[in-house]
Coordinates of C-alpha atoms in Angstrom, one line a residue:
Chain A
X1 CA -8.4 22.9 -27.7
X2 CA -6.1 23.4 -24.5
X3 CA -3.4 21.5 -24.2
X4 CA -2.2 20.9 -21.2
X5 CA 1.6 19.9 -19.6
X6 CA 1.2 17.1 -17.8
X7 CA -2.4 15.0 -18.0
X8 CA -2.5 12.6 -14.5
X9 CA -4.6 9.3 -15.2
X10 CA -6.0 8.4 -11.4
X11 CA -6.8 10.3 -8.2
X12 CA -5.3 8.4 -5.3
X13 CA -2.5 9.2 -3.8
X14 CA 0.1 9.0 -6.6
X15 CA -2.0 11.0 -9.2
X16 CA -2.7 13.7 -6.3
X17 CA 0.8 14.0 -5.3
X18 CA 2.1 13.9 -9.2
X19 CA -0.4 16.6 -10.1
X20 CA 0.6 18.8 -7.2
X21 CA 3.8 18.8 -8.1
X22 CA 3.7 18.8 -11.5
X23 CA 1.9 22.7 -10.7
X24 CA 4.4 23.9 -8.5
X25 CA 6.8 23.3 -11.2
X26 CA 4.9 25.8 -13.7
X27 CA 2.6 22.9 -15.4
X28 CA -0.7 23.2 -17.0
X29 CA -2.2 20.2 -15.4
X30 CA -5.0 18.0 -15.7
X31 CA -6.3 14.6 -13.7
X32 CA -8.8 12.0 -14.7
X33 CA -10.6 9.8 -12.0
X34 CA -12.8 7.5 -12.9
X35 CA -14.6 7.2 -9.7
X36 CA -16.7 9.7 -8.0
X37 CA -14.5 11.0 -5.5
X38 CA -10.4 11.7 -5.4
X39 CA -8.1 9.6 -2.6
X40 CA -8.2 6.4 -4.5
X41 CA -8.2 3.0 -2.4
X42 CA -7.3 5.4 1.0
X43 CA -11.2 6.3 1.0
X44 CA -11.4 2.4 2.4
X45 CA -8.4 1.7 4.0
X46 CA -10.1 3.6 7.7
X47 CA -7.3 2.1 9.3
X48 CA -4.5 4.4 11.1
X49 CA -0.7 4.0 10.9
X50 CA -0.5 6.3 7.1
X51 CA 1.7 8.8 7.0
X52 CA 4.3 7.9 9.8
X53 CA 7.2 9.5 7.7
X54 CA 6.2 12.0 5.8
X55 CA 4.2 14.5 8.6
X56 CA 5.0 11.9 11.8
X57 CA 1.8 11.2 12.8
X58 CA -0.5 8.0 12.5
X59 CA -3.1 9.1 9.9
X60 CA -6.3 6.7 8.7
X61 CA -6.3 6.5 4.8
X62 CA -8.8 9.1 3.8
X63 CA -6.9 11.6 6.4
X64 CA -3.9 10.8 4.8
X65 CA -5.5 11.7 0.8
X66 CA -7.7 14.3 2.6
X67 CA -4.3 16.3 3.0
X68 CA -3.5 16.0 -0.2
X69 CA -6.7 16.7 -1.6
X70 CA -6.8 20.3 0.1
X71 CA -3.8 21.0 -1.5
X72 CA -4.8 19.8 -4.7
X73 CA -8.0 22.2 -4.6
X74 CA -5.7 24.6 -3.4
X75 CA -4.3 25.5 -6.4
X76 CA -6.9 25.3 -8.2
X77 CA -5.8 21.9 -10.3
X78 CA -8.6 21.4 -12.9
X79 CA -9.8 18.0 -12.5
X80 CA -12.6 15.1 -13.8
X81 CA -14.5 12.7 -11.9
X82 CA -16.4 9.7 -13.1
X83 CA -13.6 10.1 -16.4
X84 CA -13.0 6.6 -17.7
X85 CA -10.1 7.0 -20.1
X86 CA -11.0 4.8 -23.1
X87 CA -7.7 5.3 -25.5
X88 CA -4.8 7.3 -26.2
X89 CA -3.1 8.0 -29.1
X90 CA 0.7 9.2 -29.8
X91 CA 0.9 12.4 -31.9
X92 CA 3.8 14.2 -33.1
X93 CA 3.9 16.5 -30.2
X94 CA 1.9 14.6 -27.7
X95 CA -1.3 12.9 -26.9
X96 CA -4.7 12.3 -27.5
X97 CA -6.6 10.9 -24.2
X98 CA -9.9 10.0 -25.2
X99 CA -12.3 9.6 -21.9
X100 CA -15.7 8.9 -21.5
X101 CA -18.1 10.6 -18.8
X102 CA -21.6 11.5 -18.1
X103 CA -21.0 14.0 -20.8
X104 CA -20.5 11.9 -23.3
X105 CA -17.1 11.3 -24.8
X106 CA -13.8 13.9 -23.9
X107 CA -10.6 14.7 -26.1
X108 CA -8.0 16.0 -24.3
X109 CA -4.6 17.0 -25.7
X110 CA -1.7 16.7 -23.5
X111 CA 2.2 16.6 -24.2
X112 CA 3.0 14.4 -21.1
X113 CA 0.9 11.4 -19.5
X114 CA 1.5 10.4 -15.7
X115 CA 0.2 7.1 -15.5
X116 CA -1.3 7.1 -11.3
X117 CA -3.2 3.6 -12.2
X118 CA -2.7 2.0 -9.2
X119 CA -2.8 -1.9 -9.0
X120 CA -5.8 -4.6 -8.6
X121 CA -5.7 -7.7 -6.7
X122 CA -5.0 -10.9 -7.7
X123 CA -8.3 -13.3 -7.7
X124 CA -9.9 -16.5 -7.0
X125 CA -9.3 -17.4 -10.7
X126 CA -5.7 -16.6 -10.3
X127 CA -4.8 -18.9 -7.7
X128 CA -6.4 -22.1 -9.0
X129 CA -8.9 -23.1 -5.9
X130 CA -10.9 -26.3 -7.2
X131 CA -14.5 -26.5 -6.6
X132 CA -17.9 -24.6 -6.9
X133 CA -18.2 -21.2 -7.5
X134 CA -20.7 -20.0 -4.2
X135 CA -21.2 -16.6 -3.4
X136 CA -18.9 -15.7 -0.3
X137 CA -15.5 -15.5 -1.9
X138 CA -14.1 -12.1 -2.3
X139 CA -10.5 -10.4 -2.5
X140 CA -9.5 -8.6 0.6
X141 CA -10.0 -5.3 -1.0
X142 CA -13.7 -6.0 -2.3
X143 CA -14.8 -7.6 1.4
X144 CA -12.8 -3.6 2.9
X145 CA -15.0 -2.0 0.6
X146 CA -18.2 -3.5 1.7
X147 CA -17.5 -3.2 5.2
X148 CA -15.6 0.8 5.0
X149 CA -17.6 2.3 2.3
X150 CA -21.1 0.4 2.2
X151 CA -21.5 -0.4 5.5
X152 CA -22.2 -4.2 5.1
X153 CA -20.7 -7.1 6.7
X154 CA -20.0 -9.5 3.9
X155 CA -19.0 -12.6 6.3
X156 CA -20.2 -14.7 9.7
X157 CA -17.3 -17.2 9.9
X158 CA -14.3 -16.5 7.7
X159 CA -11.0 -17.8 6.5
X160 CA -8.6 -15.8 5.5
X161 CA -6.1 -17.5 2.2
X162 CA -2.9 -15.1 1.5
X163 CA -1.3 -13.1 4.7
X164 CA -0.8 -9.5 2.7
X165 CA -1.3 -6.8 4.7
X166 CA -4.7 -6.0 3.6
X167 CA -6.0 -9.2 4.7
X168 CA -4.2 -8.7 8.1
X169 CA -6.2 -5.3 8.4
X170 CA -9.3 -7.5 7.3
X171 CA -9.1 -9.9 9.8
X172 CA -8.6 -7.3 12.5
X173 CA -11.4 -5.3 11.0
X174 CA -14.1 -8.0 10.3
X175 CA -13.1 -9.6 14.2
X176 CA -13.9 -5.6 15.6
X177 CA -17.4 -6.0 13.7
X178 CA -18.0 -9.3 15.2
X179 CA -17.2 -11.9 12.6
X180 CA -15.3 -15.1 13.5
X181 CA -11.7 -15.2 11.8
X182 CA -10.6 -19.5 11.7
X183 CA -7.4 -18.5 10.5
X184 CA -4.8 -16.9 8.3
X185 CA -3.4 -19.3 5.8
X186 CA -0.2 -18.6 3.4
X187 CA 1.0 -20.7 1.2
X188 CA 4.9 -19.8 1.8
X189 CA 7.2 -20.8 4.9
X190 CA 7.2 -16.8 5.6
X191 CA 4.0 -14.1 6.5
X192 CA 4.1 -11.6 3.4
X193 CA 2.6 -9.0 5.1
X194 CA 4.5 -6.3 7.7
X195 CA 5.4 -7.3 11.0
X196 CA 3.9 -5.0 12.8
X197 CA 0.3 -6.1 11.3
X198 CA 1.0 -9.9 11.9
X199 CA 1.1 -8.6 15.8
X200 CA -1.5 -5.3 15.8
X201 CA -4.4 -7.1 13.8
X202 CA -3.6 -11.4 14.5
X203 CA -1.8 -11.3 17.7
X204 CA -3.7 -9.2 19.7
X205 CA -6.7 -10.8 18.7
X206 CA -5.7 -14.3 18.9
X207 CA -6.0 -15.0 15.3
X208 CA -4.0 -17.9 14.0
X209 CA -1.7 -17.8 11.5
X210 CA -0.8 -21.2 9.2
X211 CA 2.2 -20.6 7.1
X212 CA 3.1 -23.5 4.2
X213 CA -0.5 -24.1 4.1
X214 CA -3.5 -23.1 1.5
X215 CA -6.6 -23.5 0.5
X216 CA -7.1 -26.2 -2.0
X217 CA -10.9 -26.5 -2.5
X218 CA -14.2 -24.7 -1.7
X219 CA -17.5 -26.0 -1.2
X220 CA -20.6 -24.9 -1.8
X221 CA -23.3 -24.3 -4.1
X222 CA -25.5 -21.0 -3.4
X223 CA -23.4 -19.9 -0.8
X224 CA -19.5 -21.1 0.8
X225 CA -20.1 -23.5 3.0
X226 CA -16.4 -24.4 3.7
X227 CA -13.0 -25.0 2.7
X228 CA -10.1 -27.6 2.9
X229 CA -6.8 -26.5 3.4
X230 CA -3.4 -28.4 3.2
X231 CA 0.1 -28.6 4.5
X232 CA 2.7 -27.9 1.2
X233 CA 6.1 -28.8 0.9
X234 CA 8.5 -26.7 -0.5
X235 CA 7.8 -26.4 -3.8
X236 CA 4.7 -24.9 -2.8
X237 CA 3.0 -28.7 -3.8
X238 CA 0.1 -30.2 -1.5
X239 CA 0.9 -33.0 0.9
X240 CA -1.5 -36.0 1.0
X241 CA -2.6 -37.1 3.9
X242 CA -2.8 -33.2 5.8
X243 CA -6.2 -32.4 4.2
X244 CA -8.4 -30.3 6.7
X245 CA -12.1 -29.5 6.1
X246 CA -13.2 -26.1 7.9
X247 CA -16.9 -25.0 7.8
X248 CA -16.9 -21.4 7.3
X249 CA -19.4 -18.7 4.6
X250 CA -16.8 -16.5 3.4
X251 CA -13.0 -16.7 1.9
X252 CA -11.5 -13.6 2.0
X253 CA -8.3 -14.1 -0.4
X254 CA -5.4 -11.8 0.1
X255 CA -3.1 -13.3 -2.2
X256 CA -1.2 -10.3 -4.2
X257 CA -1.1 -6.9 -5.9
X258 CA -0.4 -6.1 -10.0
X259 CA 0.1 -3.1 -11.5
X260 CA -1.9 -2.0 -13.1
X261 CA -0.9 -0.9 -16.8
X262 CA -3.5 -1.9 -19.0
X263 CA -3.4 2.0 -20.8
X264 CA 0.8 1.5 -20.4
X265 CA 0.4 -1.7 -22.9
X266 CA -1.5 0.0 -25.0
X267 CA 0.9 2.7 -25.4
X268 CA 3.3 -0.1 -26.1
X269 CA 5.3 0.8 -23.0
X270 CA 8.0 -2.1 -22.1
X271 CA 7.2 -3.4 -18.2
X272 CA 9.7 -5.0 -16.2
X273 CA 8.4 -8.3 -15.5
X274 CA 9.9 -8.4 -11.9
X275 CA 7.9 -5.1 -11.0
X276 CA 5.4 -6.3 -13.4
X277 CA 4.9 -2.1 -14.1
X278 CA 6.8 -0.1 -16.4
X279 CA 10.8 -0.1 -16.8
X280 CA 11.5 3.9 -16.1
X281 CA 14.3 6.2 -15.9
X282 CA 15.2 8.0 -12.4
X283 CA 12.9 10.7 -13.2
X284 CA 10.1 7.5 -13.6
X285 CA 9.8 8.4 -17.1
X286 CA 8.6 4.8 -19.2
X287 CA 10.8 4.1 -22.1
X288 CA 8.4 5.6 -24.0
X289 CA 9.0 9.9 -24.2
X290 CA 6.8 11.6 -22.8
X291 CA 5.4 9.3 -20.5
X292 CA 5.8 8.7 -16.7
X293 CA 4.7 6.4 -14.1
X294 CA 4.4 6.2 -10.1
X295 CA 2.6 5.0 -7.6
X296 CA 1.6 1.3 -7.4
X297 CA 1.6 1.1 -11.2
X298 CA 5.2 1.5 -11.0
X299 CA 6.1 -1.2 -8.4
X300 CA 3.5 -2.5 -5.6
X301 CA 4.8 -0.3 -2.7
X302 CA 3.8 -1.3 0.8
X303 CA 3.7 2.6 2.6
X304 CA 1.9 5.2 1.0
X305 CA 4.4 7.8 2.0
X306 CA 6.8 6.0 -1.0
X307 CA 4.1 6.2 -3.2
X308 CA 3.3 10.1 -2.9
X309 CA 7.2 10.5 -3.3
X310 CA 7.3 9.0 -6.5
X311 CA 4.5 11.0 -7.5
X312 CA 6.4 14.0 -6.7
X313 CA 9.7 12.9 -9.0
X314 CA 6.9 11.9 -11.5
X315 CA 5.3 15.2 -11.6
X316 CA 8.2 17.4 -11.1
X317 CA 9.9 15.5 -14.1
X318 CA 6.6 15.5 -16.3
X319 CA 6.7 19.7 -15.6
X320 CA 10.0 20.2 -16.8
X321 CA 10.4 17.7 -19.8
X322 CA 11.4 18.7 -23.1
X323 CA 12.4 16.4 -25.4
X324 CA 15.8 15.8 -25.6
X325 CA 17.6 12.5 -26.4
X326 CA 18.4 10.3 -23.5
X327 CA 21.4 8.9 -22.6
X328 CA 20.2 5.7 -20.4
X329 CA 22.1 3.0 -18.6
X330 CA 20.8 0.0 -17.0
X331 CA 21.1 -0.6 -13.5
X332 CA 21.5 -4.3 -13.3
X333 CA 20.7 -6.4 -10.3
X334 CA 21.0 -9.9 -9.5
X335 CA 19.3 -12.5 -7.6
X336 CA 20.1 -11.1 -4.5
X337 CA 16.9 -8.6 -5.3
X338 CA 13.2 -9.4 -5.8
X339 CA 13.1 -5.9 -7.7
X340 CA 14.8 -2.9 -8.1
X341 CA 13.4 0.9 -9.1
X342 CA 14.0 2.3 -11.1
X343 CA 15.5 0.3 -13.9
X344 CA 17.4 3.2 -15.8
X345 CA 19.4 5.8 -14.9
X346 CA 19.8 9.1 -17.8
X347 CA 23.0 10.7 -18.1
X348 CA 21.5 13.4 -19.4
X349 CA 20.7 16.9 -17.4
X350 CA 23.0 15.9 -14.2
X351 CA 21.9 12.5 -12.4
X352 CA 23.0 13.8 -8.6
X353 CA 20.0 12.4 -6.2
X354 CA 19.0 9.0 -7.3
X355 CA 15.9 7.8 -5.7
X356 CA 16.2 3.8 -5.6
X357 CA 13.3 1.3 -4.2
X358 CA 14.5 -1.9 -4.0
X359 CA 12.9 -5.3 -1.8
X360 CA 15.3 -8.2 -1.0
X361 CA 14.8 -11.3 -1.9
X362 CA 16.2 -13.6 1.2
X363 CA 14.9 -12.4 4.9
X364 CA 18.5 -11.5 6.1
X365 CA 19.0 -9.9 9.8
X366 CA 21.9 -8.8 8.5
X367 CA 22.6 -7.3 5.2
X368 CA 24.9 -5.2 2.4
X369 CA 24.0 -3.8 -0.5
X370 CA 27.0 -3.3 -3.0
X371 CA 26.8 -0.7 -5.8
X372 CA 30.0 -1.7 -8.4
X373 CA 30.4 0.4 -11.6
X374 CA 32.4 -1.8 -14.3
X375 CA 33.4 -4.7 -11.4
X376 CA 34.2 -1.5 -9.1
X377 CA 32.8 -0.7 -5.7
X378 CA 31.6 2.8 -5.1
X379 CA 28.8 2.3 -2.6
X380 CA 28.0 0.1 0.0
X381 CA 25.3 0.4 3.3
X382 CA 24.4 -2.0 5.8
X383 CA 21.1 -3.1 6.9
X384 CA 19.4 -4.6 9.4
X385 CA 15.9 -7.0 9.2
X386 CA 16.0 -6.9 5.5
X387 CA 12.8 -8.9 4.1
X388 CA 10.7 -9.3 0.8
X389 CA 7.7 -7.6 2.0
X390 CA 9.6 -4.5 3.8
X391 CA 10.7 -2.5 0.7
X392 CA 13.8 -0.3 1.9
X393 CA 14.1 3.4 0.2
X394 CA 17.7 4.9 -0.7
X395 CA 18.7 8.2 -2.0
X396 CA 22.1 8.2 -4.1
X397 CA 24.7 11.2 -4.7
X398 CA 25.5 9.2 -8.3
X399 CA 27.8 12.3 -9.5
X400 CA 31.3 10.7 -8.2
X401 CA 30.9 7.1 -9.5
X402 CA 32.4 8.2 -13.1
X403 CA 29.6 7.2 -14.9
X404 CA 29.4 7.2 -18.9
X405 CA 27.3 5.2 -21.4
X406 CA 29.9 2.6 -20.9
X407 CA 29.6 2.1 -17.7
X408 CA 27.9 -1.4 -16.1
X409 CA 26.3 -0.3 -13.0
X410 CA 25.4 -3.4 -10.8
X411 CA 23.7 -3.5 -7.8
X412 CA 23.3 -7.1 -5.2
X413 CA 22.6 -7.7 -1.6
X414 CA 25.1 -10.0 0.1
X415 CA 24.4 -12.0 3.3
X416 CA 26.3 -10.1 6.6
X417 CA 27.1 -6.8 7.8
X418 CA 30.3 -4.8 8.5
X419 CA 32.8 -7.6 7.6
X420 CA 31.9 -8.5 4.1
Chain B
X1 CA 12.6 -12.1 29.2
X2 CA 10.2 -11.4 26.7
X3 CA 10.1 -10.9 22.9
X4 CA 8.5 -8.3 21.5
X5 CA 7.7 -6.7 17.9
X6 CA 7.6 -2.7 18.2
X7 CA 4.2 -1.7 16.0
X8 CA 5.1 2.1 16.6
X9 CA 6.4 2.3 12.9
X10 CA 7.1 0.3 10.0
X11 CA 10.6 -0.5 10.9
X12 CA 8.9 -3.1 13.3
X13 CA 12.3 -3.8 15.4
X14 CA 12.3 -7.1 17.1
X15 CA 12.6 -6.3 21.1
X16 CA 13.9 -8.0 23.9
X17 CA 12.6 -7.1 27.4
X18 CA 13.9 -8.2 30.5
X19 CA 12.1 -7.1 33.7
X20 CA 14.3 -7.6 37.0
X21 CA 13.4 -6.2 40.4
X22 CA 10.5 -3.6 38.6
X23 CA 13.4 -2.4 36.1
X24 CA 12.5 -3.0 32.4
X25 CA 15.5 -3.4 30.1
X26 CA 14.9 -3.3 26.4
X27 CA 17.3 -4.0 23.6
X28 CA 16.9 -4.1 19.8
X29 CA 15.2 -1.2 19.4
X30 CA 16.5 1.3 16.7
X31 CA 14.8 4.5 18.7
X32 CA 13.7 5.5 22.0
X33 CA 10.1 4.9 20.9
X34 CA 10.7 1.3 20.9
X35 CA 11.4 1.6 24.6
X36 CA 8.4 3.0 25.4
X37 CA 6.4 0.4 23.5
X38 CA 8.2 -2.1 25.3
X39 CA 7.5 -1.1 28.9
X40 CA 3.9 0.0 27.9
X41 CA 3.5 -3.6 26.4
X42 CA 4.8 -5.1 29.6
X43 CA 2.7 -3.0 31.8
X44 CA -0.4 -1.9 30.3
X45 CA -0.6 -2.7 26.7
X46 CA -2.3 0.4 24.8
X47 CA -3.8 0.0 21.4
X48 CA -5.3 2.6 18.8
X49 CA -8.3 1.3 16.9
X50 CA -10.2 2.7 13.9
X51 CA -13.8 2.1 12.3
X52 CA -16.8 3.0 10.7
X53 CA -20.1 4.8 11.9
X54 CA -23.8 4.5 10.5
X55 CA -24.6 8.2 8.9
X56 CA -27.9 8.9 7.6
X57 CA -26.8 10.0 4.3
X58 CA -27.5 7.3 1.7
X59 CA -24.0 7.9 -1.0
X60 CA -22.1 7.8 2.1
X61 CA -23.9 4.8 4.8
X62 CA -20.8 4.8 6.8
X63 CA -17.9 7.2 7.7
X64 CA -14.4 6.7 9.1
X65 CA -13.6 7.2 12.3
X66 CA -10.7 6.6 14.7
X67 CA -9.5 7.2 18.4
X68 CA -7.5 10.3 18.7
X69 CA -5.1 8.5 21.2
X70 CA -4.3 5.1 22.3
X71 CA -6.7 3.6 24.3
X72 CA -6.0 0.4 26.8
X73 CA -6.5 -2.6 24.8
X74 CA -8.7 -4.2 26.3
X75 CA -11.0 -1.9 26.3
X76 CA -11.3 -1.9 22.1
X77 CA -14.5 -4.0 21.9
X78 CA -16.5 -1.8 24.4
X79 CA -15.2 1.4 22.1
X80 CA -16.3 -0.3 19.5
X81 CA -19.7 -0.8 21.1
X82 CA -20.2 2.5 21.9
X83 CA -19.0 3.7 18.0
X84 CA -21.9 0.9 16.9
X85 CA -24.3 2.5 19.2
X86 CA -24.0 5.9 17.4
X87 CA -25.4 7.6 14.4
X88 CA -23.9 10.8 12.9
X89 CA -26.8 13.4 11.5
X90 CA -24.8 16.2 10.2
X91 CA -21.8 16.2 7.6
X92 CA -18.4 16.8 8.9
X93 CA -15.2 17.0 8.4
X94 CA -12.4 15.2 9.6
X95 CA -10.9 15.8 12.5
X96 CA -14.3 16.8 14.5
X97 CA -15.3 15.1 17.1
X98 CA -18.5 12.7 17.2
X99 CA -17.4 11.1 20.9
X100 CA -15.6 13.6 23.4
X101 CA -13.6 11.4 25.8
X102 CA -15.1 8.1 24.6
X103 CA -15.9 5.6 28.1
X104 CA -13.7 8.1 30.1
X105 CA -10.2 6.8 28.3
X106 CA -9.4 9.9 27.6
X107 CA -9.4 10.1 24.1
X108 CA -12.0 11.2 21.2
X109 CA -13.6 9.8 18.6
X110 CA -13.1 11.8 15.6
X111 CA -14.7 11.7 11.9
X112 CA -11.2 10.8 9.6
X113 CA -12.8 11.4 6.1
X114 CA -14.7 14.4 5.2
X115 CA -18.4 13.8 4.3
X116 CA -19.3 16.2 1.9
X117 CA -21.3 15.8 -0.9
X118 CA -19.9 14.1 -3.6
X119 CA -20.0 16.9 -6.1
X120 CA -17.3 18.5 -7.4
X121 CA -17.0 22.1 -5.2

């Protein structure tokens, strides 16, 4: 039986990039997709604006995999399709990845994994609506993948619950096709989706957005046949008296993205419950050896030109592991951050270019993040319009802060600019 | 004065334009794009806008399609018209062109997935 270098689970955009660097680097590669054809959730997302920083250009989703997917075939990356991976099992000098596909059920033996999962959305059971269970309630992603894939408009007169940026792009996308859009409701004081959608797909199309207000009940029996909504307070509690009854046959609930790790958990792999993916190293290696994660399994990432990066360190890594004993030490953050990526740093084999993602946790126009080592600064960089949903991206020269196992490497955002 | 949000990338910088006498005078903006976006938004707002068209393949009923440059915006719902009016009968791949010079606007639109079968090559 081969076995291969570096086995990729997933074929969007992480998985593509991982696997594509993973081969330049020398590896024997394989990468399982479970669905019939590679580019992941970019097949659906037709909308343009991918790709801004890594070729400059505003690229629709499936242009933006198609690239990668030319280079994949390229060089000639073996590859599955309709590949459901079903269990894998530790061995002494690797894994077993057990699959299932049309035919029948597949062993593959690999000494590294690269997890490329992806995430899922949150659903209607997750956030607690009361009320009937009609037909006409989807996720934001399930209502894109009727409209972009099938062809199908799933709604007349909607209402939006949950301003992420894929139920921005649905409102825009379901208003082109001729649907109705009441209204954008979040449930926090602040849009979580980009800026720049909360103007290109509401704005312009005179959609209204309701911050500190939610949905709190559907109606309905065989289909939606509305929704009441009310004003919350800052603890996110209902107010009486602000109940609003809106007559509308479809929710479309944007309302949050997981990681997703199932196979991760299995493998006993620790996740960060901030990131809610796996803690890594900054080679995105899990604290389990000999497997690696990137993408949106990692962290939820909001531009896909992060996620192919970290697919890159992933792969790259993946190629030239051997197993040698780490030497990790925690980078530590505070309040002051919502995350931080990765959550490790090893000492071992040079640590010079640090890729860190980290997402604020304040909306501050202006900004510094402190890096200290033992109480000591040895970095700091301002920034401007810092804000939960805009993750910001930093590479690090780490070789001059003296580090050792010893060392306590903390990392905060305080409030102001130059003067702190 | 007028407050803006640039949508040119994802830094979305929070503009200030100030038109005196036919001069625009921007501020906030982190690049020169910004700019532009401003006294485009001020003058003649432009938009690029992205959707589906009807094919007559049954695994793949729909397929991507964009603008390949910004059109005025509001001309999007009679773009979209004519991409509803349209069927595509051959496969293609992305980049071609199903409408040359869509309504006279001066841009395309173009097929942005490639529609081949969904066998493995």
């Amino acid at each position: 039986m081969t076995v291969y270098d570096v086995l990729v689970i997933g074929g969007g955009p992480g998985g593509l990039a991982a696997a594509i660097s993973a081969k330049k680097n020398g590896a024997d590669v394989l990468l399982l997709e479970r669905e019939a054809r590679l580019g992941g959730i970019l097949k659906q997302c037709i909308h343009d604006g991918f790709g801004l920083l890594r070729f400059g250009e505003k690229l629709s989703g499936p242009e933006y995999a198609g690239r990668f997917e030319d280079e994949f075939h390229s060089r000639s990356i073996a590859y599955e399709v309709q590949t459901f991976v079903t269990a894998i099992l530790k061995k002494k000098d690797g894994f077993l990845v057990r699959a299932v596909n049309r035919q029948g059920v597949q062993e593959y033996r690999t000494k590294t994994l690269i997890l490329a999962t992806g995430c899922r959305e949150r659903t209607a059971k997750q956030v607690a609506i009361h009320g009937t269970r009609p037909a006409g309630i989807f996720t934001a992603g399930c209502a894109q993948h009727f409209v972009n894939l099938m062809g199908q408009m799933p709604a007349k007169r909607c209402v939006i619950l949950g301003s992420g940026d894929i139920g921005l792009i649905m409102a825009r996308r379901l208003t082109l096709e001729g649907a109705k859009v009441l209204g954008v409701y979040e449930v926090k004081p602040e849009p979580s989706g980009l800026t720049r959608n909360l103007i290109q797909c509401l704005e312009d199309y005179d959609i209204p957005l309701y911050l500190s207000r939610t949905v709190t009940r559907v109606f309905g029996t065989e289909r939606l046949t509305g929704v009441e909504t009310m004003r919350v307070d800052e603890e996110m509690r209902p107010i009486p008296g602000t109940k609003e009854r809106i007559s509308c046959d479809t929710l479309i609930l944007s309302v949050g993205l997981i990681p997703e790790n199932e196979i991760a958990e299995e493998l006993g792999v620790p996740l960060d419950p901030k990131t809610k993916g796996p803690v890594c190293d900054n080679r995105f290696m899990t604290m389990t050896e000999g497997v690696f994660s990137c993408g949106n399994a990692m962290h939820v990432n909001d531009l896909v030109d992060y996620v192919s990066e970290s697919g890159e360190i992933a792969g790259a890594a993946a190629a030239a592991y051997t197993r040698a004993d780490r030497r990790l030490i925690s980078l530590k953050t505070d309040d002051s951050m919502l995350y931080l990526v990765p959550q490790r740093l090893d000492l071992s084999g040079g640590c010079g270019g640090l890729t860190l993602y980290f997402r604020s946790r304040e909306s501050l126009t202006e900004g510094t993040l402190l890096i200290s080592v033992d109480g000591r600064e040895v970095f700091r960089k301002n920034y401007r319009n810092l804000k939960p949903p805009e993750m910001e991206r930093l590479t690090l020269d780490t070789s001059g802060f003296g580090l050792t196992e010893q060392s306590g490497v903390r990392l905060s955002i305080v409030k102001g600019g130059d003067r702190v | 004065m007028r407050k803006l949000t640039c949508i040119t990338c994802p830094n979305g910088c929070a503009l200030m334009a100030e038109q005196t006498d036919g001069e625009i005078r921007v501020s906030g903006n982190r690049c020169s794009r910004g700019v532009d976006f401003a006294v485009s938004e001020l003058t003649h707002p432009m938009r690029t806008i992205s959707g589906t068209m009807r094919t007559v393949f049954p695994e793949l009923p729909v397929a991507p399609v964009r603008v390949s440059a910004e059109i005025p915006k509001e001309r999007i719902f009679d773009v979209m018209h004519e991409i509803s009016r349209m069927e595509i009968k051959t496969r293609m791949r992305r980049g071609d062109v199903v409408i040359a010079n869509v309504l006279g606007l001066g841009a395309d639109v173009i097929v942005t997935g490639d529609m081949m079968s969904s066998k493995k090559p």
